[in-house]
mmCIF file of C-alpha atoms in Angstrom:
data_model
loop_
_atom_site.group_PDB
_atom_site.id
_atom_site.type_symbol
_atom_site.label_atom_id
_atom_site.label_comp_id
_atom_site.label_asym_id
_atom_site.label_seq_id
_atom_site.Cartn_x
_atom_site.Cartn_y
_atom_site.Cartn_z
ATOM 1 C CA MET A 1 0.000 0.000 0.000
ATOM 2 C CA ILE A 2 1.223 3.506 -0.820
ATOM 3 C CA LYS A 3 0.192 6.173 1.635
ATOM 4 C CA ARG A 4 0.204 9.864 0.767
ATOM 5 C CA VAL A 5 1.216 12.005 3.715
ATOM 6 C CA PRO A 6 2.259 15.672 4.028
ATOM 7 C CA ASN A 7 6.014 15.808 4.422
ATOM 8 C CA SER A 8 6.873 19.463 3.799
ATOM 9 C CA LEU A 9 5.317 22.883 3.126
ATOM 10 C CA ASP A 10 5.496 24.865 -0.075
ATOM 11 C CA ALA A 11 5.993 28.636 -0.353
ATOM 12 C CA TRP A 12 2.309 29.226 0.442
ATOM 13 C CA GLY A 13 2.315 27.047 3.540
ATOM 14 C CA ASN A 14 0.475 24.162 1.873
ATOM 15 C CA PRO A 15 1.703 20.577 2.357
ATOM 16 C CA HIS A 16 3.498 18.732 -0.439
ATOM 17 C CA LEU A 17 2.159 15.196 -0.766
ATOM 18 C CA GLY A 18 4.838 12.517 -0.662
ATOM 19 C CA ILE A 19 4.843 8.782 -1.136
ATOM 20 C CA ASN A 20 6.144 7.354 2.116
ATOM 21 C CA ILE A 21 7.390 3.803 2.109
ATOM 22 C CA MET A 22 6.872 3.641 5.864
ATOM 23 C CA THR A 23 5.412 5.934 8.508
ATOM 24 C CA VAL A 24 4.784 5.423 12.215
ATOM 25 C CA SER A 25 1.033 5.118 11.584
ATOM 26 C CA ASP A 26 1.460 2.364 8.984
ATOM 27 C CA SER A 27 0.973 -0.339 11.629
ATOM 28 C CA ARG A 28 -0.750 -2.723 9.205
ATOM 29 C CA MET A 29 2.266 -2.929 6.905
ATOM 30 C CA THR A 30 5.052 -5.357 7.665
ATOM 31 C CA PRO A 31 8.729 -4.363 7.310
ATOM 32 C CA MET A 32 9.084 -7.012 4.593
ATOM 33 C CA ALA A 33 6.258 -5.506 2.499
ATOM 34 C CA LEU A 34 7.612 -2.000 2.954
ATOM 35 C CA THR A 35 11.121 -3.059 1.981
ATOM 36 C CA THR A 36 9.717 -4.807 -1.066
ATOM 37 C CA LEU A 37 7.949 -1.639 -2.225
ATOM 38 C CA ALA A 38 11.134 0.390 -1.838
ATOM 39 C CA GLN A 39 13.028 -2.256 -3.774
ATOM 40 C CA ILE A 40 10.399 -2.271 -6.539
ATOM 41 C CA VAL A 41 10.847 1.485 -7.028
ATOM 42 C CA GLY A 42 14.628 1.098 -6.978
ATOM 43 C CA VAL A 43 14.672 -1.728 -9.509
ATOM 44 C CA ASN A 44 12.254 0.071 -11.843
ATOM 45 C CA VAL A 45 14.225 3.334 -11.820
ATOM 46 C CA ARG A 46 17.560 1.560 -12.247
ATOM 47 C CA THR A 47 16.242 -0.625 -15.085
ATOM 48 C CA ALA A 48 14.637 2.281 -16.956
ATOM 49 C CA ARG A 49 17.828 4.350 -16.604
ATOM 50 C CA ALA A 50 20.016 1.510 -17.920
ATOM 51 C CA GLN A 51 17.673 0.903 -20.872
ATOM 52 C CA ARG A 52 18.196 4.502 -21.923
ATOM 53 C CA GLY A 53 21.966 4.393 -21.584
ATOM 54 C CA LEU A 54 21.941 7.064 -18.870
ATOM 55 C CA THR A 55 24.422 7.284 -16.022
ATOM 56 C CA VAL A 56 23.265 8.184 -12.526
ATOM 57 C CA ALA A 57 24.779 11.654 -12.975
ATOM 58 C CA GLU A 58 22.982 12.176 -16.303
ATOM 59 C CA LEU A 59 19.599 11.142 -14.918
ATOM 60 C CA ALA A 60 20.151 13.346 -11.876
ATOM 61 C CA THR A 61 20.818 16.316 -14.168
ATOM 62 C CA ARG A 62 17.844 15.635 -16.424
ATOM 63 C CA SER A 63 15.409 15.118 -13.568
ATOM 64 C CA GLY A 64 16.687 17.790 -11.188
ATOM 65 C CA VAL A 65 16.981 15.127 -8.476
ATOM 66 C CA SER A 66 20.247 15.159 -6.562
ATOM 67 C CA LYS A 67 22.687 12.358 -7.275
ATOM 68 C CA GLY A 68 22.633 11.310 -3.614
ATOM 69 C CA THR A 69 18.844 11.081 -3.601
ATOM 70 C CA LEU A 70 18.859 9.088 -6.848
ATOM 71 C CA VAL A 71 21.409 6.635 -5.475
ATOM 72 C CA GLY A 72 19.175 6.156 -2.440
ATOM 73 C CA VAL A 73 16.116 5.558 -4.626
ATOM 74 C CA GLU A 74 17.884 2.999 -6.830
ATOM 75 C CA SER A 75 19.269 1.144 -3.838
ATOM 76 C CA GLY A 76 15.777 0.852 -2.332
ATOM 77 C CA ARG A 77 16.780 2.638 0.873
ATOM 78 C CA SER A 78 15.122 6.030 0.379
ATOM 79 C CA ASN A 79 11.605 7.331 0.978
ATOM 80 C CA PRO A 80 10.977 9.388 -2.216
ATOM 81 C CA THR A 81 8.353 12.103 -2.380
ATOM 82 C CA ILE A 82 5.767 12.211 -5.149
ATOM 83 C CA GLU A 83 7.656 15.186 -6.589
ATOM 84 C CA THR A 84 10.849 13.123 -6.809
ATOM 85 C CA LEU A 85 9.070 10.200 -8.466
ATOM 86 C CA ASN A 86 7.268 12.501 -10.907
ATOM 87 C CA ALA A 87 10.559 14.169 -11.838
ATOM 88 C CA LEU A 88 12.192 10.786 -12.465
ATOM 89 C CA ALA A 89 9.201 9.532 -14.449
ATOM 90 C CA ASP A 90 9.274 12.652 -16.642
ATOM 91 C CA ALA A 91 13.028 12.348 -17.238
ATOM 92 C CA LEU A 92 12.690 8.660 -18.109
ATOM 93 C CA ALA A 93 9.546 9.227 -20.237
ATOM 94 C CA VAL A 94 7.490 6.608 -18.375
ATOM 95 C CA PRO A 95 4.189 6.803 -16.478
ATOM 96 C CA LEU A 96 4.550 7.202 -12.712
ATOM 97 C CA THR A 97 2.776 3.870 -12.266
ATOM 98 C CA ASP A 98 5.647 2.139 -14.083
ATOM 99 C CA LEU A 99 7.992 3.175 -11.283
ATOM 100 C CA ILE A 100 5.831 1.990 -8.384
ATOM 101 C CA SER A 101 4.408 -1.209 -9.896
ATOM 102 C CA ALA A 102 6.020 -4.615 -9.521
ATOM 103 C CA PRO A 103 7.643 -5.839 -12.766
ATOM 104 C CA ALA A 104 5.438 -8.217 -14.713
ATOM 105 C CA THR A 105 6.120 -11.880 -13.988
ATOM 106 C CA SER A 106 3.657 -13.361 -16.459
ATOM 107 C CA SER A 107 4.627 -15.765 -19.241
ATOM 108 C CA PRO A 108 6.366 -14.208 -22.268
ATOM 109 C CA VAL A 109 3.852 -16.076 -24.450
ATOM 110 C CA VAL A 110 0.362 -14.638 -25.023
ATOM 111 C CA ARG A 111 -2.169 -17.134 -26.359
ATOM 112 C CA ARG A 112 -4.965 -16.264 -28.719
ATOM 113 C CA GLY A 113 -7.999 -14.904 -26.898
ATOM 114 C CA ALA A 114 -11.502 -16.296 -26.859
ATOM 115 C CA PRO A 115 -13.622 -16.071 -30.048
ATOM 116 C CA VAL A 116 -14.651 -12.506 -30.835
ATOM 117 C CA ARG A 117 -18.203 -11.769 -29.754
ATOM 118 C CA ARG A 118 -18.124 -8.044 -30.475
ATOM 119 C CA PRO A 119 -17.739 -6.099 -33.755
ATOM 120 C CA VAL A 120 -14.286 -4.930 -32.608
ATOM 121 C CA ASP A 121 -11.989 -6.667 -30.142
ATOM 122 C CA GLN A 122 -8.358 -6.208 -29.219
ATOM 123 C CA GLN A 123 -5.772 -7.970 -27.071
ATOM 124 C CA ARG A 124 -2.440 -6.419 -26.119
ATOM 125 C CA ALA A 125 0.511 -8.627 -27.064
ATOM 126 C CA ALA A 126 3.196 -6.550 -25.309
ATOM 127 C CA ARG A 127 3.819 -3.162 -23.726
ATOM 128 C CA MET A 128 7.096 -1.250 -23.808
ATOM 129 C CA SER A 129 7.707 2.116 -22.181
ATOM 130 C CA HIS A 130 11.224 2.810 -23.414
ATOM 131 C CA SER A 131 12.710 5.211 -25.937
ATOM 132 C CA LEU A 132 13.471 2.626 -28.633
ATOM 133 C CA LEU A 133 14.537 2.029 -32.200
ATOM 134 C CA THR A 134 11.687 -0.018 -33.666
ATOM 135 C CA GLU A 135 11.718 -2.266 -36.746
ATOM 136 C CA VAL A 136 8.711 -4.208 -38.055
ATOM 137 C CA TRP A 137 9.345 -7.327 -40.177
ATOM 138 C CA HIS A 138 7.011 -9.600 -42.145
ATOM 139 C CA LEU A 139 8.158 -13.206 -41.583
ATOM 140 C CA ARG A 140 7.146 -16.010 -43.959
ATOM 141 C CA LEU A 141 8.400 -19.600 -43.719
ATOM 142 C CA ALA A 142 7.565 -22.477 -46.035
ATOM 143 C CA ALA A 143 6.357 -25.660 -44.363
ATOM 144 C CA GLY A 144 9.219 -27.507 -42.698
ATOM 145 C CA GLN A 145 11.655 -24.608 -43.031
ATOM 146 C CA GLY A 146 13.404 -22.573 -40.356
ATOM 147 C CA VAL A 147 16.223 -20.198 -39.613
ATOM 148 C CA GLU A 148 18.529 -19.469 -36.698
ATOM 149 C CA ARG A 149 19.714 -15.941 -35.913
ATOM 150 C CA GLU A 150 22.765 -14.768 -34.032
ATOM 151 C CA ALA A 151 22.349 -12.602 -30.958
ATOM 152 C CA HIS A 152 21.328 -9.010 -31.586
ATOM 153 C CA ALA A 153 22.747 -6.069 -29.660
ATOM 154 C CA ALA A 154 22.228 -5.941 -25.906
ATOM 155 C CA SER A 155 18.810 -4.611 -24.782
ATOM 156 C CA THR A 156 17.067 -5.924 -27.914
ATOM 157 C CA THR A 157 13.570 -7.357 -27.526
ATOM 158 C CA GLU A 158 11.480 -9.106 -30.163
ATOM 159 C CA VAL A 159 7.693 -9.445 -30.231
ATOM 160 C CA VAL A 160 6.347 -12.063 -32.656
ATOM 161 C CA LEU A 161 2.661 -12.452 -33.600
ATOM 162 C CA VAL A 162 1.548 -15.428 -35.717
ATOM 163 C CA HIS A 163 -1.071 -14.889 -38.442
ATOM 164 C CA ALA A 164 -0.954 -18.297 -40.155
ATOM 165 C CA GLY A 165 0.635 -21.672 -39.509
ATOM 166 C CA THR A 166 2.435 -22.995 -36.437
ATOM 167 C CA LEU A 167 5.717 -21.350 -35.455
ATOM 168 C CA ARG A 168 8.418 -22.454 -33.048
ATOM 169 C CA CYS A 169 10.451 -19.401 -32.037
ATOM 170 C CA GLY A 170 12.380 -17.743 -29.240
ATOM 171 C CA PRO A 171 15.773 -18.314 -27.613
ATOM 172 C CA ILE A 172 17.524 -21.427 -28.976
ATOM 173 C CA ASP A 173 17.525 -23.103 -25.574
ATOM 174 C CA ASP A 174 13.862 -22.317 -24.769
ATOM 175 C CA PRO A 175 11.670 -21.762 -27.852
ATOM 176 C CA ALA A 176 7.869 -21.668 -27.661
ATOM 177 C CA VAL A 177 5.366 -23.160 -30.096
ATOM 178 C CA LEU A 178 2.851 -20.573 -31.294
ATOM 179 C CA ASN A 179 -0.383 -21.094 -33.175
ATOM 180 C CA VAL A 180 -2.482 -18.559 -35.065
ATOM 181 C CA GLY A 181 -3.178 -15.547 -32.850
ATOM 182 C CA ASP A 182 -0.431 -16.384 -30.319
ATOM 183 C CA SER A 183 2.476 -14.052 -29.605
ATOM 184 C CA ILE A 184 5.753 -14.101 -27.715
ATOM 185 C CA THR A 185 8.040 -11.432 -26.294
ATOM 186 C CA PHE A 186 11.658 -12.454 -25.708
ATOM 187 C CA ASP A 187 15.169 -11.130 -25.178
ATOM 188 C CA ALA A 188 16.830 -11.273 -28.608
ATOM 189 C CA SER A 189 20.344 -10.519 -27.343
ATOM 190 C CA CYS A 190 20.965 -14.284 -27.516
ATOM 191 C CA ARG A 191 20.813 -16.790 -30.383
ATOM 192 C CA HIS A 192 17.213 -17.385 -31.389
ATOM 193 C CA CYS A 193 15.193 -19.270 -33.974
ATOM 194 C CA TYR A 194 12.090 -19.247 -36.180
ATOM 195 C CA GLN A 195 10.924 -22.661 -37.400
ATOM 196 C CA SER A 196 7.781 -23.888 -39.102
ATOM 197 C CA ALA A 197 6.375 -26.476 -36.689
ATOM 198 C CA GLY A 198 3.321 -27.597 -38.657
ATOM 199 C CA ASP A 199 2.241 -28.819 -42.064
ATOM 200 C CA GLY A 200 1.551 -25.383 -43.537
ATOM 201 C CA ASP A 201 3.412 -22.186 -44.278
ATOM 202 C CA VAL A 202 3.976 -19.639 -41.525
ATOM 203 C CA ASP A 203 3.029 -15.977 -41.743
ATOM 204 C CA ALA A 204 4.004 -13.721 -38.818
ATOM 205 C CA THR A 205 4.903 -10.193 -37.828
ATOM 206 C CA VAL A 206 8.159 -9.572 -35.961
ATOM 207 C CA VAL A 207 8.677 -6.300 -34.101
ATOM 208 C CA MET A 208 12.284 -5.673 -33.033
ATOM 209 C CA LEU A 209 12.846 -3.090 -30.287
ATOM 210 C CA THR A 210 16.375 -1.888 -29.589
ATOM 211 C CA THR A 211 17.721 0.729 -27.199
ATOM 212 C CA PRO A 212 20.352 2.569 -29.297
ATOM 213 C CA GLN A 213 23.701 3.267 -27.626
ATOM 214 C CA GLY A 214 23.372 6.537 -25.763
ATOM 215 C CA ALA A 215 19.635 6.708 -26.404
ATOM 216 C CA ARG A 216 17.751 9.492 -24.628
ATOM 217 C CA PRO A 217 14.090 9.748 -23.685
ATOM 218 C CA LEU A 218 11.825 11.509 -26.165
#
């Protein structure tokens, strides 16, 4: 639970609202849960900064947050105010909720949804909140054919959506079998493969997302 509490006064004598990881009145929250929340914020900030190729000093400059405060946030030891988190979110070009939400632990594979019962339906295959170089590829494989690819640059992610056929794809040591309407999101900075796993041809879309060296938020 995140509790908003006044922690300082502005120039007009009104309280700033901060996000406190722990206060004396938070008797229902265990130290373990509170530590976990602080660690979630730290991991999210550190990960987003690294994905953009920013040093701690560069993010501190861009956000207006002191380097010492930023180090405390990333280590999970600090108690950042809402102003600090908003400043970091703006500098990293991510929603505030991305910084205070636990990283997704769901399967990288998204299976086709239930039959459409409405005129228009949609299902999100993946969500990225980085400043990225994006390439979209149309993949077609004849029945029984396949290809292996060498590792791409570090911080490269691929999202594959199957339109026809059965496709085996993903990291060489852990590929997934996808049918029509299924998708997968995987780290492509390792050797990976695309193989027709059925009797028919494969038709798929591949979206490659790469954080360029020295990339900066938009």
